[in-house]
Amino acid sequence: MERKNLVLVSIALVCSMQLFAWGKTGHRVVGYVAQQHISKKAHKNIDKLLNGYSLEMSGNYMDFIKADTNYKHMGAWHYVSIPDGKTYEDITKNPKGDVIWAIETLIEELKTKKFKIVPSEEFAVMALVHFVGDLHQPLHVGLPEDKGGNSIKVEFFGDKTNLHRVWDSDLIEHQGLSYTEWGGHINRGVDRLQVLEWQSTTVRDWAAESQQLRTQCYDFGNSTNLKYEYIYRHMGTVEKRLEQAGVRLAGILNELYG
Ligand SMILES: [Zn+2]
């Protein structure tokens, strides 16, 4: 990647006030976990391709470019809407694309090295890091009627937010950990068998898992001011999804570059 673009990404990082997807920390955690599970060869090849730009920092690229009108058409690639009781195969696909389509297409383009939906191989890898993370956030496989929880107004320790944002970032930021501390914490004790099991699943399986998990996100009892009890009940899911995303991302990258 050109230096010029890296500078732009860094500026966007400072300026970006909006929160998208897992939020900046969550996406960096996914990149950090993936980094722990990629082979030496994959690491070397990706390092060369991204000119040393880390997977951790790559994770937020797709959110930063939302400020650039040239990439506006990629907005729908961050999520998929599936009603309860339906599967991805059942629904009429969004003509603008969705996160499942985006990941499957990016993997295909990275295999064939023919880039059609993105401008380059570097772009494809950075997009993949981001979208694999997004797909593991349960509310990114959302209900169409509430836009994946975006229109469910709640409070988090008294601060106005919405259910989608609680899952993207409020639950993660509340811990007050850096992405390396987060990554180290969730990556502890994940054994080889678990890694292989998680990596043996498909993109559609990850989506089905999120769809199944999303129901519990709405389980906030009588009060919409979410506090310690909500964190206590759901933090395990947040941790597991971030870890699975990182491990599975590494699985794809090992296949492509290992
Ligand atoms: Zn996103």
Coordinates of C-alpha atoms in Angstrom, one line a residue, residues 42-140:
A42 CA 1.6 -16.2 5.7
H43 CA 2.8 -13.5 8.0
K44 CA 5.8 -12.8 5.7
N45 CA 3.7 -12.7 2.6
I46 CA 1.0 -10.5 4.0
D47 CA 3.6 -8.2 5.5
K48 CA 5.1 -7.7 2.1
L49 CA 1.8 -7.1 0.5
L50 CA 0.6 -4.6 3.0
N51 CA 4.1 -3.0 3.2
G52 CA 4.3 -3.7 7.0
Y53 CA 0.8 -2.4 7.7
S54 CA -0.5 -4.7 10.5
L55 CA -3.7 -6.8 10.5
E56 CA -4.7 -5.0 13.6
M57 CA -4.7 -1.6 11.9
S58 CA -6.1 -3.0 8.6
G59 CA -9.2 -4.0 10.5
N60 CA -10.7 -0.5 10.5
Y61 CA -9.9 0.5 6.9
M62 CA -13.4 -0.3 5.6
D63 CA -14.9 2.0 8.2
F64 CA -12.5 4.9 7.5
I65 CA -13.2 4.9 3.8
K66 CA -16.9 5.5 4.5
A67 CA -15.9 9.2 4.5
D68 CA -14.8 8.8 0.8
T69 CA -17.8 9.1 -1.7
N70 CA -15.9 6.8 -4.1
Y71 CA -16.6 3.9 -1.8
K72 CA -20.1 4.8 -0.8
H73 CA -21.5 1.8 -2.7
M74 CA -19.7 -0.5 -0.3
G75 CA -21.9 0.6 2.6
A76 CA -24.2 -2.4 2.4
W77 CA -21.3 -4.9 2.5
H78 CA -21.0 -4.5 6.3
Y79 CA -24.1 -6.4 7.3
V80 CA -26.9 -8.7 6.1
S81 CA -30.6 -8.5 7.1
I82 CA -32.4 -11.9 7.6
P83 CA -35.8 -12.1 9.1
D84 CA -36.5 -14.6 12.0
G85 CA -37.2 -18.1 10.7
K86 CA -35.5 -17.5 7.3
T87 CA -32.0 -18.4 6.1
Y88 CA -29.7 -16.5 3.8
E89 CA -30.6 -18.8 1.0
D90 CA -34.3 -18.0 1.5
I91 CA -34.1 -14.2 1.3
T92 CA -34.1 -11.9 -1.7
K93 CA -30.5 -10.6 -1.8
N94 CA -29.8 -6.9 -1.5
P95 CA -28.7 -5.8 -5.0
K96 CA -26.1 -3.6 -3.4
G97 CA -24.4 -6.7 -1.8
D98 CA -24.1 -7.8 1.8
V99 CA -21.5 -9.1 4.2
I100 CA -21.8 -12.7 3.3
W101 CA -21.5 -12.0 -0.4
A102 CA -18.6 -9.6 0.2
I103 CA -16.6 -12.2 2.1
E104 CA -17.2 -15.0 -0.3
T105 CA -16.4 -12.8 -3.3
L106 CA -13.3 -11.4 -1.7
I107 CA -12.0 -14.9 -1.0
E108 CA -12.7 -15.9 -4.6
E109 CA -10.9 -12.8 -6.0
L110 CA -7.9 -13.4 -3.7
K111 CA -7.7 -16.9 -5.0
T112 CA -7.9 -16.0 -8.7
K113 CA -6.1 -12.7 -8.2
K114 CA -8.7 -11.1 -10.5
F115 CA -10.0 -8.1 -8.6
K116 CA -13.4 -6.8 -9.6
I117 CA -15.3 -5.6 -6.5
V118 CA -12.2 -4.0 -5.0
P119 CA -9.4 -2.1 -6.7
S120 CA -6.4 -4.3 -5.5
E121 CA -5.1 -7.2 -3.6
E122 CA -4.1 -5.0 -0.6
F123 CA -7.6 -3.6 -0.5
A124 CA -9.1 -7.1 -0.7
V125 CA -7.1 -8.3 2.3
M126 CA -7.9 -5.3 4.4
A127 CA -11.6 -5.6 3.5
L128 CA -11.6 -9.2 4.5
V129 CA -10.1 -8.5 7.9
H130 CA -12.9 -6.1 8.5
F131 CA -15.8 -8.0 7.2
V132 CA -15.0 -11.3 8.9
G133 CA -15.1 -9.3 12.1
D134 CA -18.4 -7.7 11.2
L135 CA -20.1 -11.0 10.4
H136 CA -19.3 -12.3 13.9
Q137 CA -21.1 -9.4 15.6
P138 CA -24.5 -11.0 16.1
L139 CA -26.4 -7.8 15.2
H140 CA -24.7 -7.6 11.8

